[in-house]
mmCIF file with all atom_site columns, C-alpha atoms in Angstrom:
data_model
loop_
_atom_site.group_PDB
_atom_site.id
_atom_site.type_symbol
_atom_site.label_atom_id
_atom_site.label_alt_id
_atom_site.label_comp_id
_atom_site.label_asym_id
_atom_site.label_entity_id
_atom_site.label_seq_id
_atom_site.pdbx_PDB_ins_code
_atom_site.Cartn_x
_atom_site.Cartn_y
_atom_site.Cartn_z
_atom_site.occupancy
_atom_site.B_iso_or_equiv
_atom_site.pdbx_formal_charge
_atom_site.auth_seq_id
_atom_site.auth_comp_id
_atom_site.auth_asym_id
_atom_site.auth_atom_id
_atom_site.pdbx_PDB_model_num
ATOM 1   C CA . MET A 1 1   ? -7.398  -24.669 50.488 1.00 58.00 ? 219 MET A CA 1
ATOM 2   C CA . THR A 1 2   ? -10.602 -25.975 51.957 1.00 91.00 ? 220 THR A CA 1
ATOM 3   C CA . HIS A 1 3   ? -11.450 -24.920 55.488 1.00 96.00 ? 221 HIS A CA 1
ATOM 4   C CA . ALA A 1 4   ? -13.663 -26.823 57.942 1.00 98.00 ? 222 ALA A CA 1
ATOM 5   C CA . LEU A 1 5   ? -15.203 -25.743 61.230 1.00 98.00 ? 223 LEU A CA 1
ATOM 6   C CA . ILE A 1 6   ? -15.144 -28.563 63.772 1.00 98.00 ? 224 ILE A CA 1
ATOM 7   C CA . VAL A 1 7   ? -17.623 -28.021 66.592 1.00 98.00 ? 225 VAL A CA 1
ATOM 8   C CA . ILE A 1 8   ? -16.634 -30.164 69.565 1.00 98.00 ? 226 ILE A CA 1
ATOM 9   C CA . ASP A 1 9   ? -19.268 -31.658 71.903 1.00 98.00 ? 227 ASP A CA 1
ATOM 10  C CA . VAL A 1 10  ? -21.749 -28.775 72.288 1.00 98.00 ? 228 VAL A CA 1
ATOM 11  C CA . GLN A 1 11  ? -24.118 -31.102 74.142 1.00 98.00 ? 229 GLN A CA 1
ATOM 12  C CA . ASN A 1 12  ? -26.583 -30.646 76.971 1.00 98.00 ? 230 ASN A CA 1
ATOM 13  C CA . ASP A 1 13  ? -24.480 -32.506 79.549 1.00 97.00 ? 231 ASP A CA 1
ATOM 14  C CA . PHE A 1 14  ? -21.586 -30.067 78.994 1.00 97.00 ? 232 PHE A CA 1
ATOM 15  C CA . CYS A 1 15  ? -23.825 -27.001 79.350 1.00 97.00 ? 233 CYS A CA 1
ATOM 16  C CA . PRO A 1 16  ? -25.162 -25.453 82.585 1.00 96.00 ? 234 PRO A CA 1
ATOM 17  C CA . GLY A 1 17  ? -27.514 -27.910 84.289 1.00 96.00 ? 235 GLY A CA 1
ATOM 18  C CA . GLY A 1 18  ? -25.842 -30.904 82.638 1.00 97.00 ? 236 GLY A CA 1
ATOM 19  C CA . ALA A 1 19  ? -24.089 -33.837 84.273 1.00 96.00 ? 237 ALA A CA 1
ATOM 20  C CA . LEU A 1 20  ? -20.603 -32.494 83.470 1.00 95.00 ? 238 LEU A CA 1
ATOM 21  C CA . ALA A 1 21  ? -21.405 -28.811 83.064 1.00 95.00 ? 239 ALA A CA 1
ATOM 22  C CA . VAL A 1 22  ? -18.752 -26.453 81.724 1.00 95.00 ? 240 VAL A CA 1
ATOM 23  C CA . ALA A 1 23  ? -19.236 -22.926 83.062 1.00 95.00 ? 241 ALA A CA 1
ATOM 24  C CA . GLY A 1 24  ? -20.658 -20.751 80.283 1.00 96.00 ? 242 GLY A CA 1
ATOM 25  C CA . GLY A 1 25  ? -20.863 -23.693 77.884 1.00 97.00 ? 243 GLY A CA 1
ATOM 26  C CA . ASP A 1 26  ? -24.131 -22.414 76.432 1.00 97.00 ? 244 ASP A CA 1
ATOM 27  C CA . GLU A 1 27  ? -22.853 -18.853 75.907 1.00 97.00 ? 245 GLU A CA 1
ATOM 28  C CA . ILE A 1 28  ? -20.839 -19.787 72.821 1.00 98.00 ? 246 ILE A CA 1
ATOM 29  C CA . VAL A 1 29  ? -23.738 -21.302 70.839 1.00 98.00 ? 247 VAL A CA 1
ATOM 30  C CA . PRO A 1 30  ? -24.997 -18.153 69.033 1.00 98.00 ? 248 PRO A CA 1
ATOM 31  C CA . ASP A 1 31  ? -21.511 -17.177 67.862 1.00 98.00 ? 249 ASP A CA 1
ATOM 32  C CA . ILE A 1 32  ? -20.730 -20.747 66.750 1.00 98.00 ? 250 ILE A CA 1
ATOM 33  C CA . ASN A 1 33  ? -23.944 -20.713 64.692 1.00 98.00 ? 251 ASN A CA 1
ATOM 34  C CA . ALA A 1 34  ? -22.922 -17.410 63.107 1.00 98.00 ? 252 ALA A CA 1
ATOM 35  C CA . ALA A 1 35  ? -19.418 -18.712 62.340 1.00 97.00 ? 253 ALA A CA 1
ATOM 36  C CA . MET A 1 36  ? -20.766 -21.745 60.457 1.00 97.00 ? 254 MET A CA 1
ATOM 37  C CA . ASN A 1 37  ? -21.507 -19.543 57.425 1.00 95.00 ? 255 ASN A CA 1
ATOM 38  C CA . ASP A 1 38  ? -17.796 -18.755 56.970 1.00 95.00 ? 256 ASP A CA 1
ATOM 39  C CA . PHE A 1 39  ? -16.648 -22.345 56.316 1.00 97.00 ? 257 PHE A CA 1
ATOM 40  C CA . THR A 1 40  ? -16.681 -24.779 53.406 1.00 92.00 ? 258 THR A CA 1
ATOM 41  C CA . ALA A 1 41  ? -17.596 -27.646 55.731 1.00 97.00 ? 259 ALA A CA 1
ATOM 42  C CA . VAL A 1 42  ? -19.049 -27.964 59.232 1.00 98.00 ? 260 VAL A CA 1
ATOM 43  C CA . ILE A 1 43  ? -18.443 -31.082 61.315 1.00 98.00 ? 261 ILE A CA 1
ATOM 44  C CA . LEU A 1 44  ? -19.967 -31.743 64.731 1.00 98.00 ? 262 LEU A CA 1
ATOM 45  C CA . THR A 1 45  ? -18.584 -34.200 67.262 1.00 98.00 ? 263 THR A CA 1
ATOM 46  C CA . GLN A 1 46  ? -20.818 -35.903 69.801 1.00 98.00 ? 264 GLN A CA 1
ATOM 47  C CA . ASP A 1 47  ? -19.724 -37.686 72.967 1.00 97.00 ? 265 ASP A CA 1
ATOM 48  C CA . TRP A 1 48  ? -21.741 -40.925 72.865 1.00 97.00 ? 266 TRP A CA 1
ATOM 49  C CA . HIS A 1 49  ? -21.122 -43.247 75.827 1.00 97.00 ? 267 HIS A CA 1
ATOM 50  C CA . PRO A 1 50  ? -22.866 -46.515 76.600 1.00 97.00 ? 268 PRO A CA 1
ATOM 51  C CA . ALA A 1 51  ? -24.229 -46.751 80.147 1.00 96.00 ? 269 ALA A CA 1
ATOM 52  C CA . GLY A 1 52  ? -21.578 -48.091 82.517 1.00 95.00 ? 270 GLY A CA 1
ATOM 53  C CA . HIS A 1 53  ? -18.699 -46.743 80.423 1.00 96.00 ? 271 HIS A CA 1
ATOM 54  C CA . SER A 1 54  ? -15.224 -47.493 81.809 1.00 95.00 ? 272 SER A CA 1
ATOM 55  C CA . SER A 1 55  ? -14.484 -43.750 82.131 1.00 94.00 ? 273 SER A CA 1
ATOM 56  C CA . PHE A 1 56  ? -17.392 -43.220 84.558 1.00 96.00 ? 274 PHE A CA 1
ATOM 57  C CA . ALA A 1 57  ? -16.542 -42.913 88.255 1.00 95.00 ? 275 ALA A CA 1
ATOM 58  C CA . SER A 1 58  ? -19.713 -44.868 89.103 1.00 95.00 ? 276 SER A CA 1
ATOM 59  C CA . THR A 1 59  ? -18.389 -47.889 87.175 1.00 94.00 ? 277 THR A CA 1
ATOM 60  C CA . HIS A 1 60  ? -15.409 -48.059 89.550 1.00 94.00 ? 278 HIS A CA 1
ATOM 61  C CA . ASP A 1 61  ? -17.195 -46.981 92.779 1.00 94.00 ? 279 ASP A CA 1
ATOM 62  C CA . ALA A 1 62  ? -14.758 -44.062 92.731 1.00 94.00 ? 280 ALA A CA 1
ATOM 63  C CA . ALA A 1 63  ? -15.045 -40.327 93.319 1.00 94.00 ? 281 ALA A CA 1
ATOM 64  C CA . PRO A 1 64  ? -15.781 -38.242 90.217 1.00 93.00 ? 282 PRO A CA 1
ATOM 65  C CA . MET A 1 65  ? -12.661 -36.444 88.912 1.00 91.00 ? 283 MET A CA 1
ATOM 66  C CA . SER A 1 66  ? -10.346 -39.005 90.496 1.00 92.00 ? 284 SER A CA 1
ATOM 67  C CA . VAL A 1 67  ? -7.800  -40.658 88.204 1.00 92.00 ? 285 VAL A CA 1
ATOM 68  C CA . THR A 1 68  ? -7.316  -44.354 87.513 1.00 93.00 ? 286 THR A CA 1
ATOM 69  C CA . GLU A 1 69  ? -4.836  -46.275 85.400 1.00 94.00 ? 287 GLU A CA 1
ATOM 70  C CA . MET A 1 70  ? -6.227  -47.874 82.239 1.00 93.00 ? 288 MET A CA 1
ATOM 71  C CA . PRO A 1 71  ? -4.328  -50.122 79.786 1.00 93.00 ? 289 PRO A CA 1
ATOM 72  C CA . TYR A 1 72  ? -3.822  -46.992 77.633 1.00 92.00 ? 290 TYR A CA 1
ATOM 73  C CA . GLY A 1 73  ? -2.651  -44.738 80.502 1.00 92.00 ? 291 GLY A CA 1
ATOM 74  C CA . PRO A 1 74  ? -4.138  -42.428 83.158 1.00 92.00 ? 292 PRO A CA 1
ATOM 75  C CA . GLN A 1 75  ? -7.883  -41.805 82.872 1.00 91.00 ? 293 GLN A CA 1
ATOM 76  C CA . VAL A 1 76  ? -9.938  -39.160 84.671 1.00 91.00 ? 294 VAL A CA 1
ATOM 77  C CA . LEU A 1 77  ? -13.108 -40.761 86.040 1.00 93.00 ? 295 LEU A CA 1
ATOM 78  C CA . TRP A 1 78  ? -16.030 -38.548 85.088 1.00 94.00 ? 296 TRP A CA 1
ATOM 79  C CA . PRO A 1 79  ? -19.598 -38.263 86.335 1.00 95.00 ? 297 PRO A CA 1
ATOM 80  C CA . ASP A 1 80  ? -21.910 -40.319 84.098 1.00 96.00 ? 298 ASP A CA 1
ATOM 81  C CA . HIS A 1 81  ? -22.514 -38.113 81.043 1.00 97.00 ? 299 HIS A CA 1
ATOM 82  C CA . CYS A 1 82  ? -23.601 -38.124 77.391 1.00 97.00 ? 300 CYS A CA 1
ATOM 83  C CA . ILE A 1 83  ? -25.183 -41.571 77.632 1.00 97.00 ? 301 ILE A CA 1
ATOM 84  C CA . GLN A 1 84  ? -26.385 -42.803 74.255 1.00 98.00 ? 302 GLN A CA 1
ATOM 85  C CA . GLY A 1 85  ? -29.934 -41.692 73.504 1.00 97.00 ? 303 GLY A CA 1
ATOM 86  C CA . SER A 1 86  ? -30.220 -39.522 76.631 1.00 98.00 ? 304 SER A CA 1
ATOM 87  C CA . THR A 1 87  ? -31.271 -35.875 76.753 1.00 98.00 ? 305 THR A CA 1
ATOM 88  C CA . GLY A 1 88  ? -27.799 -35.072 78.076 1.00 98.00 ? 306 GLY A CA 1
ATOM 89  C CA . ALA A 1 89  ? -26.173 -36.532 74.965 1.00 98.00 ? 307 ALA A CA 1
ATOM 90  C CA . GLN A 1 90  ? -28.290 -34.386 72.632 1.00 98.00 ? 308 GLN A CA 1
ATOM 91  C CA . PHE A 1 91  ? -26.803 -31.272 71.075 1.00 98.00 ? 309 PHE A CA 1
ATOM 92  C CA . HIS A 1 92  ? -27.678 -27.969 72.724 1.00 98.00 ? 310 HIS A CA 1
ATOM 93  C CA . PRO A 1 93  ? -31.184 -27.152 71.420 1.00 98.00 ? 311 PRO A CA 1
ATOM 94  C CA . ASN A 1 94  ? -30.058 -23.835 69.890 1.00 98.00 ? 312 ASN A CA 1
ATOM 95  C CA . LEU A 1 95  ? -27.088 -25.274 67.981 1.00 98.00 ? 313 LEU A CA 1
ATOM 96  C CA . HIS A 1 96  ? -27.680 -25.241 64.200 1.00 98.00 ? 314 HIS A CA 1
ATOM 97  C CA . VAL A 1 97  ? -27.245 -28.990 63.771 1.00 97.00 ? 315 VAL A CA 1
ATOM 98  C CA . ASP A 1 98  ? -28.782 -28.973 60.293 1.00 96.00 ? 316 ASP A CA 1
ATOM 99  C CA . ARG A 1 99  ? -25.774 -27.034 58.981 1.00 96.00 ? 317 ARG A CA 1
ATOM 100 C CA . ALA A 1 100 ? -23.453 -29.996 59.673 1.00 97.00 ? 318 ALA A CA 1
ATOM 101 C CA . ASP A 1 101 ? -22.050 -32.067 56.797 1.00 97.00 ? 319 ASP A CA 1
ATOM 102 C CA . LEU A 1 102 ? -20.971 -34.784 59.231 1.00 97.00 ? 320 LEU A CA 1
ATOM 103 C CA . ILE A 1 103 ? -21.653 -35.748 62.833 1.00 98.00 ? 321 ILE A CA 1
ATOM 104 C CA . ILE A 1 104 ? -18.939 -37.940 64.296 1.00 97.00 ? 322 ILE A CA 1
ATOM 105 C CA . ARG A 1 105 ? -19.661 -39.863 67.490 1.00 97.00 ? 323 ARG A CA 1
ATOM 106 C CA . LYS A 1 106 ? -16.914 -40.813 69.913 1.00 96.00 ? 324 LYS A CA 1
ATOM 107 C CA . GLY A 1 107 ? -16.548 -42.616 73.221 1.00 95.00 ? 325 GLY A CA 1
ATOM 108 C CA . TYR A 1 108 ? -18.945 -45.399 72.228 1.00 95.00 ? 326 TYR A CA 1
ATOM 109 C CA . ASN A 1 109 ? -16.414 -48.190 72.918 1.00 95.00 ? 327 ASN A CA 1
ATOM 110 C CA . PRO A 1 110 ? -17.143 -49.177 76.554 1.00 94.00 ? 328 PRO A CA 1
ATOM 111 C CA . ALA A 1 111 ? -13.502 -50.082 77.238 1.00 93.00 ? 329 ALA A CA 1
ATOM 112 C CA . ILE A 1 112 ? -11.839 -46.826 76.164 1.00 94.00 ? 330 ILE A CA 1
ATOM 113 C CA . ASP A 1 113 ? -12.608 -43.134 76.395 1.00 93.00 ? 331 ASP A CA 1
ATOM 114 C CA . SER A 1 114 ? -12.261 -40.806 73.423 1.00 94.00 ? 332 SER A CA 1
ATOM 115 C CA . TYR A 1 115 ? -11.526 -37.109 73.907 1.00 94.00 ? 333 TYR A CA 1
ATOM 116 C CA . SER A 1 116 ? -10.138 -36.471 70.438 1.00 96.00 ? 334 SER A CA 1
ATOM 117 C CA . ALA A 1 117 ? -12.244 -36.204 67.295 1.00 97.00 ? 335 ALA A CA 1
ATOM 118 C CA . PHE A 1 118 ? -9.475  -38.175 65.541 1.00 98.00 ? 336 PHE A CA 1
ATOM 119 C CA . PHE A 1 119 ? -8.377  -40.981 67.897 1.00 96.00 ? 337 PHE A CA 1
ATOM 120 C CA . GLU A 1 120 ? -9.580  -42.825 70.948 1.00 94.00 ? 338 GLU A CA 1
ATOM 121 C CA . ASN A 1 121 ? -7.523  -42.315 74.107 1.00 93.00 ? 339 ASN A CA 1
ATOM 122 C CA . ASP A 1 122 ? -5.119  -45.123 73.175 1.00 92.00 ? 340 ASP A CA 1
ATOM 123 C CA . LYS A 1 123 ? -3.920  -42.580 70.545 1.00 91.00 ? 341 LYS A CA 1
ATOM 124 C CA . THR A 1 124 ? -3.993  -45.273 67.823 1.00 93.00 ? 342 THR A CA 1
ATOM 125 C CA . THR A 1 125 ? -7.641  -46.283 67.190 1.00 94.00 ? 343 THR A CA 1
ATOM 126 C CA . PRO A 1 126 ? -8.963  -43.815 64.574 1.00 96.00 ? 344 PRO A CA 1
ATOM 127 C CA . THR A 1 127 ? -12.462 -42.364 64.484 1.00 95.00 ? 345 THR A CA 1
ATOM 128 C CA . GLY A 1 128 ? -12.426 -42.025 60.679 1.00 96.00 ? 346 GLY A CA 1
ATOM 129 C CA . LEU A 1 129 ? -12.469 -38.217 60.700 1.00 97.00 ? 347 LEU A CA 1
ATOM 130 C CA . GLU A 1 130 ? -9.004  -37.888 59.151 1.00 98.00 ? 348 GLU A CA 1
ATOM 131 C CA . GLY A 1 131 ? -10.030 -39.969 56.141 1.00 97.00 ? 349 GLY A CA 1
ATOM 132 C CA . TYR A 1 132 ? -13.220 -37.978 55.684 1.00 97.00 ? 350 TYR A CA 1
ATOM 133 C CA . LEU A 1 133 ? -11.332 -34.666 55.691 1.00 97.00 ? 351 LEU A CA 1
ATOM 134 C CA . ARG A 1 134 ? -8.624  -35.895 53.311 1.00 97.00 ? 352 ARG A CA 1
ATOM 135 C CA . THR A 1 135 ? -11.072 -37.329 50.786 1.00 96.00 ? 353 THR A CA 1
ATOM 136 C CA . ARG A 1 136 ? -12.854 -33.954 50.755 1.00 96.00 ? 354 ARG A CA 1
ATOM 137 C CA . GLY A 1 137 ? -9.576  -32.101 50.240 1.00 96.00 ? 355 GLY A CA 1
ATOM 138 C CA . ILE A 1 138 ? -9.864  -30.244 53.554 1.00 97.00 ? 356 ILE A CA 1
ATOM 139 C CA . ASP A 1 139 ? -6.477  -29.184 54.943 1.00 97.00 ? 357 ASP A CA 1
ATOM 140 C CA . THR A 1 140 ? -7.319  -26.297 57.294 1.00 98.00 ? 358 THR A CA 1
ATOM 141 C CA . LEU A 1 141 ? -9.371  -26.636 60.473 1.00 98.00 ? 359 LEU A CA 1
ATOM 142 C CA . THR A 1 142 ? -10.836 -24.249 63.022 1.00 98.00 ? 360 THR A CA 1
ATOM 143 C CA . LEU A 1 143 ? -11.964 -25.857 66.268 1.00 98.00 ? 361 LEU A CA 1
ATOM 144 C CA . VAL A 1 144 ? -14.542 -24.503 68.701 1.00 98.00 ? 362 VAL A CA 1
ATOM 145 C CA . GLY A 1 145 ? -16.628 -26.023 71.482 1.00 98.00 ? 363 GLY A CA 1
ATOM 146 C CA . LEU A 1 146 ? -16.313 -27.879 74.765 1.00 97.00 ? 364 LEU A CA 1
ATOM 147 C CA . ALA A 1 147 ? -14.140 -28.239 76.628 1.00 94.00 ? 365 ALA A CA 1
ATOM 148 C CA . THR A 1 148 ? -11.013 -26.277 75.718 1.00 96.00 ? 366 THR A CA 1
ATOM 149 C CA . ASP A 1 149 ? -8.726  -28.302 77.984 1.00 93.00 ? 367 ASP A CA 1
ATOM 150 C CA . PHE A 1 150 ? -9.965  -31.792 77.125 1.00 91.00 ? 368 PHE A CA 1
ATOM 151 C CA . CYS A 1 151 ? -11.786 -32.667 73.902 1.00 96.00 ? 369 CYS A CA 1
ATOM 152 C CA . VAL A 1 152 ? -10.888 -29.472 72.008 1.00 97.00 ? 370 VAL A CA 1
ATOM 153 C CA . ASN A 1 153 ? -7.249  -29.748 73.127 1.00 97.00 ? 371 ASN A CA 1
ATOM 154 C CA . TYR A 1 154 ? -6.851  -33.440 72.227 1.00 96.00 ? 372 TYR A CA 1
ATOM 155 C CA . SER A 1 155 ? -8.563  -32.917 68.862 1.00 98.00 ? 373 SER A CA 1
ATOM 156 C CA . ALA A 1 156 ? -6.413  -29.890 67.985 1.00 98.00 ? 374 ALA A CA 1
ATOM 157 C CA . VAL A 1 157 ? -3.127  -31.566 68.920 1.00 98.00 ? 375 VAL A CA 1
ATOM 158 C CA . ASP A 1 158 ? -4.016  -34.720 66.972 1.00 97.00 ? 376 ASP A CA 1
ATOM 159 C CA . ALA A 1 159 ? -5.043  -32.665 63.924 1.00 98.00 ? 377 ALA A CA 1
ATOM 160 C CA . ALA A 1 160 ? -1.757  -30.741 63.989 1.00 98.00 ? 378 ALA A CA 1
ATOM 161 C CA . ARG A 1 161 ? 0.235   -33.970 64.302 1.00 97.00 ? 379 ARG A CA 1
ATOM 162 C CA . LEU A 1 162 ? -1.655  -35.330 61.290 1.00 98.00 ? 380 LEU A CA 1
ATOM 163 C CA . GLY A 1 163 ? -0.488  -32.318 59.258 1.00 98.00 ? 381 GLY A CA 1
ATOM 164 C CA . PHE A 1 164 ? -3.605  -30.159 59.208 1.00 98.00 ? 382 PHE A CA 1
ATOM 165 C CA . LYS A 1 165 ? -3.329  -26.396 59.692 1.00 98.00 ? 383 LYS A CA 1
ATOM 166 C CA . VAL A 1 166 ? -5.199  -25.909 62.967 1.00 98.00 ? 384 VAL A CA 1
ATOM 167 C CA . THR A 1 167 ? -6.639  -22.902 64.774 1.00 98.00 ? 385 THR A CA 1
ATOM 168 C CA . VAL A 1 168 ? -8.544  -23.037 68.060 1.00 98.00 ? 386 VAL A CA 1
ATOM 169 C CA . GLN A 1 169 ? -10.857 -20.032 68.330 1.00 98.00 ? 387 GLN A CA 1
ATOM 170 C CA . THR A 1 170 ? -10.632 -19.674 72.104 1.00 97.00 ? 388 THR A CA 1
ATOM 171 C CA . ASP A 1 171 ? -13.503 -17.179 72.448 1.00 97.00 ? 389 ASP A CA 1
ATOM 172 C CA . LEU A 1 172 ? -15.824 -19.883 71.066 1.00 98.00 ? 390 LEU A CA 1
ATOM 173 C CA . CYS A 1 173 ? -14.622 -22.477 73.600 1.00 98.00 ? 391 CYS A CA 1
ATOM 174 C CA . ARG A 1 174 ? -15.098 -22.911 77.336 1.00 97.00 ? 392 ARG A CA 1
ATOM 175 C CA . ALA A 1 175 ? -12.888 -24.930 79.717 1.00 96.00 ? 393 ALA A CA 1
ATOM 176 C CA . ILE A 1 176 ? -13.356 -27.236 82.684 1.00 92.00 ? 394 ILE A CA 1
ATOM 177 C CA . ASP A 1 177 ? -10.006 -25.993 84.091 1.00 90.00 ? 395 ASP A CA 1
ATOM 178 C CA . PHE A 1 178 ? -9.488  -28.909 86.451 1.00 84.00 ? 396 PHE A CA 1
ATOM 179 C CA . ASP A 1 179 ? -6.227  -28.901 88.429 1.00 85.00 ? 397 ASP A CA 1
ATOM 180 C CA . GLY A 1 180 ? -4.364  -26.589 86.027 1.00 91.00 ? 398 GLY A CA 1
ATOM 181 C CA . SER A 1 181 ? -5.654  -28.380 82.925 1.00 92.00 ? 399 SER A CA 1
ATOM 182 C CA . LEU A 1 182 ? -6.373  -25.205 80.928 1.00 95.00 ? 400 LEU A CA 1
ATOM 183 C CA . ALA A 1 183 ? -2.852  -23.759 81.203 1.00 96.00 ? 401 ALA A CA 1
ATOM 184 C CA . ALA A 1 184 ? -1.352  -27.171 80.384 1.00 96.00 ? 402 ALA A CA 1
ATOM 185 C CA . ALA A 1 185 ? -3.655  -27.572 77.378 1.00 96.00 ? 403 ALA A CA 1
ATOM 186 C CA . LYS A 1 186 ? -2.805  -24.139 75.977 1.00 97.00 ? 404 LYS A CA 1
ATOM 187 C CA . ALA A 1 187 ? 0.919   -24.837 76.328 1.00 96.00 ? 405 ALA A CA 1
ATOM 188 C CA . GLY A 1 188 ? 0.555   -28.255 74.709 1.00 96.00 ? 406 GLY A CA 1
ATOM 189 C CA . MET A 1 189 ? -1.479  -26.918 71.799 1.00 97.00 ? 407 MET A CA 1
ATOM 190 C CA . ALA A 1 190 ? 1.023   -24.129 71.138 1.00 97.00 ? 408 ALA A CA 1
ATOM 191 C CA . GLU A 1 191 ? 3.900   -26.621 71.258 1.00 96.00 ? 409 GLU A CA 1
ATOM 192 C CA . ALA A 1 192 ? 2.100   -28.831 68.727 1.00 97.00 ? 410 ALA A CA 1
ATOM 193 C CA . GLY A 1 193 ? 1.818   -25.892 66.305 1.00 97.00 ? 411 GLY A CA 1
ATOM 194 C CA . VAL A 1 194 ? -1.838  -25.049 66.932 1.00 97.00 ? 412 VAL A CA 1
ATOM 195 C CA . THR A 1 195 ? -2.753  -21.366 66.527 1.00 97.00 ? 413 THR A CA 1
ATOM 196 C CA . LEU A 1 196 ? -4.732  -20.035 69.493 1.00 97.00 ? 414 LEU A CA 1
ATOM 197 C CA . ALA A 1 197 ? -6.852  -17.169 68.165 1.00 94.00 ? 415 ALA A CA 1
#
């Protein structure tokens, strides 16, 4: 059994002062760094949007956090965040990035958002992470990072559906908790067979 730590989107824009700040998003960094030593592999994900991305409220002249209908289903319209090459898209400066075996970027297709580390939001277009894990013989995953109720949740549920043994270490995550999203995410993860530790 080979066990990977997947660190989801610990980026400046999701930390206090960022464009889509998650309360306490920076507090988890030291413990994530410490946890990296306990795993065979460490993988970081990075939200990586082109300017004018279709998931940005500004692209639609809409209010941030409103919801629109996309060809692949409902889409929350976010403040502009994690724009390619920007300071906001960079990893938190204290995160031990050099420990990562792989950095996987998502959300770079301007027409579709990507919460999950495994699939874009159409739930069919793969990121390539599954193939990477399988070719390395990794079957057990622990997920940490930002935000519990969106990118961590979608990644964990997809991983469980793909047959990986998945744990979300909730003390090393922080949530947006928008309109009941955290409770819904926890219920959905549990239903999918994800262990919440």
